[in-house]
JSON list of C-alpha atoms in Angstrom, two decimals:
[
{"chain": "A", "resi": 1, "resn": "UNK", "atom": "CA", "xyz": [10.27, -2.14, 6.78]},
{"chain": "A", "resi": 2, "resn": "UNK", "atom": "CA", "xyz": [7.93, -4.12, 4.88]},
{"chain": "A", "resi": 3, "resn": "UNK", "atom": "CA", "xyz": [8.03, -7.15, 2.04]},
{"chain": "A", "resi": 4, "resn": "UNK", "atom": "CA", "xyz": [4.89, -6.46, -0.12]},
{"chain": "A", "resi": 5, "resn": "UNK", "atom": "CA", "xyz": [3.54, -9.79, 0.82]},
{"chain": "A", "resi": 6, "resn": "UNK", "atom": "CA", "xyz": [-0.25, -9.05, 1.86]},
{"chain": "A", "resi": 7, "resn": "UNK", "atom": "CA", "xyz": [-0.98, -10.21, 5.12]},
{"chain": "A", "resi": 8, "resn": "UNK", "atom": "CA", "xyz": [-4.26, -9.61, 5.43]},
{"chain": "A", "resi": 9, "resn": "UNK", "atom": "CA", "xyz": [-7.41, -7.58, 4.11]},
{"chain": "A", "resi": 10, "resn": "UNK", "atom": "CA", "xyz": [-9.11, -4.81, 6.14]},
{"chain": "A", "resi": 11, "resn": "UNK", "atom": "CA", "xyz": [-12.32, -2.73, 5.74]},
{"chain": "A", "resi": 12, "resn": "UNK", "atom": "CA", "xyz": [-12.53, 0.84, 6.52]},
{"chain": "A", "resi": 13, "resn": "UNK", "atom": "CA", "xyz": [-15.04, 1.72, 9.44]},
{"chain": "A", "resi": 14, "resn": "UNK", "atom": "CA", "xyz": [-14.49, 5.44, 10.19]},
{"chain": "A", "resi": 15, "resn": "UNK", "atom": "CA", "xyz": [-13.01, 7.97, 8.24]},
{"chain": "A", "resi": 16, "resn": "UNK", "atom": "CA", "xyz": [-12.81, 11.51, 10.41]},
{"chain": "A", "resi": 17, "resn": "UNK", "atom": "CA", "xyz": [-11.06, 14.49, 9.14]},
{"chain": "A", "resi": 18, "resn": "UNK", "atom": "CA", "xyz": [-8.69, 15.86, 11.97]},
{"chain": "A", "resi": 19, "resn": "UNK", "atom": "CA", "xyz": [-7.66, 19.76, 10.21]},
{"chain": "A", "resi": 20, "resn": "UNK", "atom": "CA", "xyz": [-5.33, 18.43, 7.55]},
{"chain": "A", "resi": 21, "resn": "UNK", "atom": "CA", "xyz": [-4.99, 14.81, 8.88]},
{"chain": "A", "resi": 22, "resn": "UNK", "atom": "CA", "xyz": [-7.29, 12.07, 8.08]},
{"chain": "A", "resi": 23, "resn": "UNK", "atom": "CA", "xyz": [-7.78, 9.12, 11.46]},
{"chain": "A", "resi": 24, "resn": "UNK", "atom": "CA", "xyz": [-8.90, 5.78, 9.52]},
{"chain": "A", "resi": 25, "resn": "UNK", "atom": "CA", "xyz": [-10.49, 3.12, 11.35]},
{"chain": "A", "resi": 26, "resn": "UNK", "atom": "CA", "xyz": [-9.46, -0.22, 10.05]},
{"chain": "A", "resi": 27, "resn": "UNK", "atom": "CA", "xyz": [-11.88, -3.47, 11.23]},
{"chain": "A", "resi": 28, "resn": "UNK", "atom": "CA", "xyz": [-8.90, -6.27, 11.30]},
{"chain": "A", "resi": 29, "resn": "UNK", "atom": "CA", "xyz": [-8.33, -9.76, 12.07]},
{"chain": "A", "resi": 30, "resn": "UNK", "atom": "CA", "xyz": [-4.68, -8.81, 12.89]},
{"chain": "A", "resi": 31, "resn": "UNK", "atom": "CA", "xyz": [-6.61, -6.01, 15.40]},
{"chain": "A", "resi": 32, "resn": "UNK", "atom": "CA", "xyz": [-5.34, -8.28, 19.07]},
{"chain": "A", "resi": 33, "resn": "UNK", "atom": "CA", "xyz": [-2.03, -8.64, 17.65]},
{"chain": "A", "resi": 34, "resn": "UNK", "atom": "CA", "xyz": [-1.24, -4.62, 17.22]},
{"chain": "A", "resi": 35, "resn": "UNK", "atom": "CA", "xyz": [-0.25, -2.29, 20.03]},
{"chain": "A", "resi": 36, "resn": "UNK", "atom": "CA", "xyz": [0.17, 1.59, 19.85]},
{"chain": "A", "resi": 37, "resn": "UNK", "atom": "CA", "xyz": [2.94, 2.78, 17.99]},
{"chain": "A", "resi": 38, "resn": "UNK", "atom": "CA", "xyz": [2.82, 0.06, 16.01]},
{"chain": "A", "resi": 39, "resn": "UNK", "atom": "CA", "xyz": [3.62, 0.51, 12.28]},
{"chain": "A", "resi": 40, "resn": "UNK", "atom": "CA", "xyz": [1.33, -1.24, 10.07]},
{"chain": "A", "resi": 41, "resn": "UNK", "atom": "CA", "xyz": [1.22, -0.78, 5.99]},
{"chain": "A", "resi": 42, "resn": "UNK", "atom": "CA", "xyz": [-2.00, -0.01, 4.18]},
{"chain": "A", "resi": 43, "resn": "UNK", "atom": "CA", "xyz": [-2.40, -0.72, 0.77]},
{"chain": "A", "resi": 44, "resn": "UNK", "atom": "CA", "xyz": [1.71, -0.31, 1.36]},
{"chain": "A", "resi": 45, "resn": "UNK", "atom": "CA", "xyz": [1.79, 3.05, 2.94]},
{"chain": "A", "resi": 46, "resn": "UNK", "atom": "CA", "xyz": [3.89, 2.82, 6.35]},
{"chain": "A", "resi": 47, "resn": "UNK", "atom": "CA", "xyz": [1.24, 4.28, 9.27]},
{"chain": "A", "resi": 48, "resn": "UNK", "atom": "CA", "xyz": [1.25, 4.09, 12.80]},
{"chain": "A", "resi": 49, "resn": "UNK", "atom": "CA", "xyz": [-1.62, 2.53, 15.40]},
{"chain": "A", "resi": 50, "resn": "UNK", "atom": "CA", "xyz": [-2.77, 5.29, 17.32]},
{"chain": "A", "resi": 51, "resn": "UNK", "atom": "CA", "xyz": [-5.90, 3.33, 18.96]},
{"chain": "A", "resi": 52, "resn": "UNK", "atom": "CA", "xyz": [-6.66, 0.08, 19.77]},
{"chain": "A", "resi": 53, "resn": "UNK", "atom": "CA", "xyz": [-10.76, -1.19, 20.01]},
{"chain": "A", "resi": 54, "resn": "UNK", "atom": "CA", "xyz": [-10.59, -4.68, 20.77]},
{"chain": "A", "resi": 55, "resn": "UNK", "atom": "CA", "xyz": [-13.87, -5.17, 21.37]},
{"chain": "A", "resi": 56, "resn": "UNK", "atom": "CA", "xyz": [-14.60, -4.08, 17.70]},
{"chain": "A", "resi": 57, "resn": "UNK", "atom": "CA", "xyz": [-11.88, -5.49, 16.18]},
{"chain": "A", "resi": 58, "resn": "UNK", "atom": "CA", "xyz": [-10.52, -2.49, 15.13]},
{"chain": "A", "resi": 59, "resn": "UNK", "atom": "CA", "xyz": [-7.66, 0.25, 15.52]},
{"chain": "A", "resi": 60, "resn": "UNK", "atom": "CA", "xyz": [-7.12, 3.80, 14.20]},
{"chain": "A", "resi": 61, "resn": "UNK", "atom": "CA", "xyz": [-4.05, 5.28, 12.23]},
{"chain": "A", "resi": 62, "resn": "UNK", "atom": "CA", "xyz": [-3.61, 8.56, 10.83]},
{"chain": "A", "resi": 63, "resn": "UNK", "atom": "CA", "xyz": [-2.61, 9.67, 8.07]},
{"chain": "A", "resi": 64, "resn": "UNK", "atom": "CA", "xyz": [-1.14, 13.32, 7.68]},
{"chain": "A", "resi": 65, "resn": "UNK", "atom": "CA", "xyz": [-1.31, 15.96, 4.84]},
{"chain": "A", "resi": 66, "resn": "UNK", "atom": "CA", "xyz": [1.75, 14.32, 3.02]},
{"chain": "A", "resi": 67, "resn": "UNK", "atom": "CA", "xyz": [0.31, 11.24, 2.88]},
{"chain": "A", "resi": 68, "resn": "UNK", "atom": "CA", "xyz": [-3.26, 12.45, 2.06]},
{"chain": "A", "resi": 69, "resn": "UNK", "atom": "CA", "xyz": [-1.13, 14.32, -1.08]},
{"chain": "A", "resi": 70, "resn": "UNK", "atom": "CA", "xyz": [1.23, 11.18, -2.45]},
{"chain": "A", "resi": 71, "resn": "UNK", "atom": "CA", "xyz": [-1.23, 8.58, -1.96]},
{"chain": "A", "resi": 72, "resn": "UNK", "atom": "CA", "xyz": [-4.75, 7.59, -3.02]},
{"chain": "A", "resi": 73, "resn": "UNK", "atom": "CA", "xyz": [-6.25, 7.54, 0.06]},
{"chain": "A", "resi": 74, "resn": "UNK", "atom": "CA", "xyz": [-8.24, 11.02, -0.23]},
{"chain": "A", "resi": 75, "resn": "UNK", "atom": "CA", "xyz": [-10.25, 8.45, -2.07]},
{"chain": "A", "resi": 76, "resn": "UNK", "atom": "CA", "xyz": [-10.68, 5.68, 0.51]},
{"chain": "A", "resi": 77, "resn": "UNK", "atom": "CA", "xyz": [-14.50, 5.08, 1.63]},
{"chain": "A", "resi": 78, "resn": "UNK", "atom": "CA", "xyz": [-15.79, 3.57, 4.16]},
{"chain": "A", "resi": 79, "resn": "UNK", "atom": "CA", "xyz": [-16.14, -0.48, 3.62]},
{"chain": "A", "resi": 80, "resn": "UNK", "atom": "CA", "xyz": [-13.37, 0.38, 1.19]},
{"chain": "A", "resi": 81, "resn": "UNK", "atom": "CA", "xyz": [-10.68, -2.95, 1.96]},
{"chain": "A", "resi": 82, "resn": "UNK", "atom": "CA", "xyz": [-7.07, -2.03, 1.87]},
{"chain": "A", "resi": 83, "resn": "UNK", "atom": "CA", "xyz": [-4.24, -4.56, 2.16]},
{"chain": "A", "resi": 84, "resn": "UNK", "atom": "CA", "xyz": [-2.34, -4.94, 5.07]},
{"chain": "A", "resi": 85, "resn": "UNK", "atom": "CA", "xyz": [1.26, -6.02, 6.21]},
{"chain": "A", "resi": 86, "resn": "UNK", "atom": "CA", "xyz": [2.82, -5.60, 9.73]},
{"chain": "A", "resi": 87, "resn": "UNK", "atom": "CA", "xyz": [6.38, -5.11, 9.78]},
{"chain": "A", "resi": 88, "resn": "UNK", "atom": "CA", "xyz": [8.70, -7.36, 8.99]},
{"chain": "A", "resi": 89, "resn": "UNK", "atom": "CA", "xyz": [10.54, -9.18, 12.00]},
{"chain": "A", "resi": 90, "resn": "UNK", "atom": "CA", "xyz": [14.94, -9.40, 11.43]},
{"chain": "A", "resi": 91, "resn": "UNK", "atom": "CA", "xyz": [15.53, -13.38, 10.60]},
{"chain": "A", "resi": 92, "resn": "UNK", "atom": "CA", "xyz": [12.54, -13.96, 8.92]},
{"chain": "A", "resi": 93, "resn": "UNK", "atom": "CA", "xyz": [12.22, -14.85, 5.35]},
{"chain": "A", "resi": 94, "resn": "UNK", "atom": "CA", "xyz": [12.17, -12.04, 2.50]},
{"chain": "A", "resi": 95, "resn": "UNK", "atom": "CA", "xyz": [9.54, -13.69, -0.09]},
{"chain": "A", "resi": 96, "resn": "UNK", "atom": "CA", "xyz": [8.69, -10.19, -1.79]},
{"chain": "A", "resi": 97, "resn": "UNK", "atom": "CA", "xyz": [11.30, -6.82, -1.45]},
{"chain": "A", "resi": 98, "resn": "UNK", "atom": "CA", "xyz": [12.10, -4.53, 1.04]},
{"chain": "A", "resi": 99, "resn": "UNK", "atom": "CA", "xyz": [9.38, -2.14, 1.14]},
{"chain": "A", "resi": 100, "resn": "UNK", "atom": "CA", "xyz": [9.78, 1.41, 3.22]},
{"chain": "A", "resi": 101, "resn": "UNK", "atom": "CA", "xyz": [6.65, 2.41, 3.42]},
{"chain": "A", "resi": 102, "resn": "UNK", "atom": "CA", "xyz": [7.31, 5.74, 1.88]},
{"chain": "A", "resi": 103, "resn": "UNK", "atom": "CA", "xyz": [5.40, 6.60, -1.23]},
{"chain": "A", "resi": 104, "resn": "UNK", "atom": "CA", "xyz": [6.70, 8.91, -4.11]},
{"chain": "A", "resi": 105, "resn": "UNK", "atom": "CA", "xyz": [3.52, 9.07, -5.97]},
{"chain": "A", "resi": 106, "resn": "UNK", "atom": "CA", "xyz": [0.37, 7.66, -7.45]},
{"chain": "A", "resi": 107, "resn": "UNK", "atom": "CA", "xyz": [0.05, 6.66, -11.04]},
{"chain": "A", "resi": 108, "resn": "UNK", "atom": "CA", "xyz": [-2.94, 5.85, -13.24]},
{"chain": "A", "resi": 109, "resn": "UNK", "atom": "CA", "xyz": [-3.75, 2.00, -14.69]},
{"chain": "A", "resi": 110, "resn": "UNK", "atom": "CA", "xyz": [-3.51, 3.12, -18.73]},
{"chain": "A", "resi": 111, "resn": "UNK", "atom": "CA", "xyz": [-3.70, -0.80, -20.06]},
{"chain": "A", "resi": 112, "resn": "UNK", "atom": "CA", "xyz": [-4.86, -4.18, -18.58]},
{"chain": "A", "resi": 113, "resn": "UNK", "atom": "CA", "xyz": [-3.71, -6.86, -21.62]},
{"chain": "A", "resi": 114, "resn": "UNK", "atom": "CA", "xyz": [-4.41, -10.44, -21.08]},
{"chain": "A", "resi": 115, "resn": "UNK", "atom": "CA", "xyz": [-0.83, -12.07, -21.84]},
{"chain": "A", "resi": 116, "resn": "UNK", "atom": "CA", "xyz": [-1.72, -16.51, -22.15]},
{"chain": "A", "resi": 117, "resn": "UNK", "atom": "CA", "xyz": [-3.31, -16.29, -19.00]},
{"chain": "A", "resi": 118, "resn": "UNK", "atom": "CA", "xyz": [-1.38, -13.72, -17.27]},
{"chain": "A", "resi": 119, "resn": "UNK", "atom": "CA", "xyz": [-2.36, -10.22, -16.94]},
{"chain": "A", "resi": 120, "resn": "UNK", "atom": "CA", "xyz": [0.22, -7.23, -17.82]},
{"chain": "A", "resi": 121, "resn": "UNK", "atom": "CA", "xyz": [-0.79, -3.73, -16.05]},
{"chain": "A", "resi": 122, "resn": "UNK", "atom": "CA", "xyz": [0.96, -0.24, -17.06]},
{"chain": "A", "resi": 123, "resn": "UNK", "atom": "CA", "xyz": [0.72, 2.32, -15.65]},
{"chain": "A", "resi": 124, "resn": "UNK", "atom": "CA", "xyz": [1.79, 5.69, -15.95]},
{"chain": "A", "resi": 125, "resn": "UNK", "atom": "CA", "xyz": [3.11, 8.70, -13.90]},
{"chain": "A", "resi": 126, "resn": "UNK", "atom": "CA", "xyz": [3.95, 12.03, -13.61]},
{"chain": "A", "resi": 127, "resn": "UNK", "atom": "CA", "xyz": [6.92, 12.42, -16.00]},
{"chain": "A", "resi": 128, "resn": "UNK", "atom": "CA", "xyz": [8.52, 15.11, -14.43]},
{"chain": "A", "resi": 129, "resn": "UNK", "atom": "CA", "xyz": [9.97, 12.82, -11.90]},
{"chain": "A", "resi": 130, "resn": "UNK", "atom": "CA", "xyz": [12.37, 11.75, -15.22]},
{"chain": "A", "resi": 131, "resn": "UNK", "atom": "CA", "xyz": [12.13, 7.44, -15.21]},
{"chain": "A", "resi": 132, "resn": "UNK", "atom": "CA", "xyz": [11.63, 5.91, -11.70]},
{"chain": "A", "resi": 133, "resn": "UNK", "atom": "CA", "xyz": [11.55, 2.53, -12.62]},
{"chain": "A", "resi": 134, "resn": "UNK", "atom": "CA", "xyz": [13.96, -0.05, -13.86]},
{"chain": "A", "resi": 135, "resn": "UNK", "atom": "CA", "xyz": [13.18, -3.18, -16.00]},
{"chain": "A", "resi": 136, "resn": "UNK", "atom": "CA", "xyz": [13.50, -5.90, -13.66]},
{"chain": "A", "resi": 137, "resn": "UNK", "atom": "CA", "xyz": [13.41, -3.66, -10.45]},
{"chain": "A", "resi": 138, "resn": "UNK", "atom": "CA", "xyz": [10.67, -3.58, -7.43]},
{"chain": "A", "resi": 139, "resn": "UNK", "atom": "CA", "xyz": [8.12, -1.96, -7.04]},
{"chain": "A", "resi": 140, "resn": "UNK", "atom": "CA", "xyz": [5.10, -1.73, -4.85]},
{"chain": "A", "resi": 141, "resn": "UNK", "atom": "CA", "xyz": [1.71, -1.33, -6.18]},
{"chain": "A", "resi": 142, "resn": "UNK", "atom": "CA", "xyz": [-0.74, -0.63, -3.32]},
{"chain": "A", "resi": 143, "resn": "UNK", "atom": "CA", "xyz": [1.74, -2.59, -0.74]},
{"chain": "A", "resi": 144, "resn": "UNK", "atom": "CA", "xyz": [1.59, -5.43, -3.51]},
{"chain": "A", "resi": 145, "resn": "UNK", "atom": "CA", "xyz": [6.09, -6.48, -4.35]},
{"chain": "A", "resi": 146, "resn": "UNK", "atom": "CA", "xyz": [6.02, -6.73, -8.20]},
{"chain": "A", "resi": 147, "resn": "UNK", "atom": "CA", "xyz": [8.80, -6.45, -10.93]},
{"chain": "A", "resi": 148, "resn": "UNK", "atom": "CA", "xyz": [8.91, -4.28, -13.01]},
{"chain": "A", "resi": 149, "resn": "UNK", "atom": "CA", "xyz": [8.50, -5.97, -17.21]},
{"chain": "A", "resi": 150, "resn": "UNK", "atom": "CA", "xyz": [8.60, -2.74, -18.88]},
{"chain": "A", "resi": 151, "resn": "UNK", "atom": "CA", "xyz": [9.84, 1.01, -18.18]},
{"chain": "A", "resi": 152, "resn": "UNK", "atom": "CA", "xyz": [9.70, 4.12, -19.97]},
{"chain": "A", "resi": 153, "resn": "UNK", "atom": "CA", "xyz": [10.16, 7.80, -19.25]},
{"chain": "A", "resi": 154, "resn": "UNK", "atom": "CA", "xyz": [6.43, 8.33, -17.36]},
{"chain": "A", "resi": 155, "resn": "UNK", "atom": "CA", "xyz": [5.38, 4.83, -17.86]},
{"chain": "A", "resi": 156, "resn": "UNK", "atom": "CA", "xyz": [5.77, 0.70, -16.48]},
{"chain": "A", "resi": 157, "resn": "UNK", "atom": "CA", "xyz": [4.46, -2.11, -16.52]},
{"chain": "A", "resi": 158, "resn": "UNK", "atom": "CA", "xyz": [4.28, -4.88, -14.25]},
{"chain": "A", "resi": 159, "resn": "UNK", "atom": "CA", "xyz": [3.13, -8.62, -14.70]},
{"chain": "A", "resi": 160, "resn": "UNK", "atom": "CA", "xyz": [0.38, -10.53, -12.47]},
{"chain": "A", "resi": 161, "resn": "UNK", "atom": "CA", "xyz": [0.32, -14.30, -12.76]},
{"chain": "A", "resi": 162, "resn": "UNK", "atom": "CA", "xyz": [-2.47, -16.82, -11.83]}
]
């Protein structure tokens, strides 16, 4: 379980198809702290440390056909950063939501509007799914915890502040 609080940034190294599964290489100040089997979010999509290379800084997760299919990571490129988050520890303080790691799907950024200094994103989504937001809900936008402003049938929005 996550909170959608970013810990850090990483930058993909390696990228190296595996049949359907994809092993990313993340360079990573958090890198000494992980151990195998570790879960670690990326860009809020629970994966699992599968190598360690300390002396590069860097560790290796894969991600499996699923993933590859509900995510946008058959997009990632190398140098490409993606936000990370290790687990959250019981006892600790919950500043964003509780975030599974699980992703339903990917939607597209339709709008960016400039609200007194604010910015308001929406974004829409495959409408099939019926509405999977609520107005005031969670939701995690590439492992960021936002609320949900507006929802609609195959569209949300969410607000950023300064």
């Amino acid at each position: 379980m996550f909170t959608g609080i970013i810990e850090s940034l990483g930058e993909i190294t390696i990228l190296k198809k595996d049949k359907s599964n994809l092993n990313i290489t993340v360079k990573s100040s958090l890198t000494s702290e992980l151990k195998i089997d570790q879960s670690l979010a990326h860009n809020g999509v629970c994966l699992t440390v599968v190598d360690l290379d300390l002396e590069n800084n860097s560790y290796t997760v894969t991600a499996i056909d699923e993933t590859l299919n509900k995510s946008n990571f058959r997009n990632l490129k190398v140098k490409d950063k993606v936000n990370l988050e290790r687990a959250m520890k019981l006892g600790d303080r919950l500043d964003g939501h509780i975030v599974q790691g699980h992703v339903d799907e990917t939607g597209k950024c339709i709008a960016i509007k400039n609200e007194n200094g604010s910015w308001l994103f929406t974004f829409q989504y495959d409408s099939s799914k019926n509405n999977i937001t609520i107005e005031k809900g969670s939701i995690t936008i590439n492992g960021v915890s936002l609320t949900v402003v507006n929802s609609l049938i195959n569209q949300f929005s969410v607000a950023i502040i300064p």
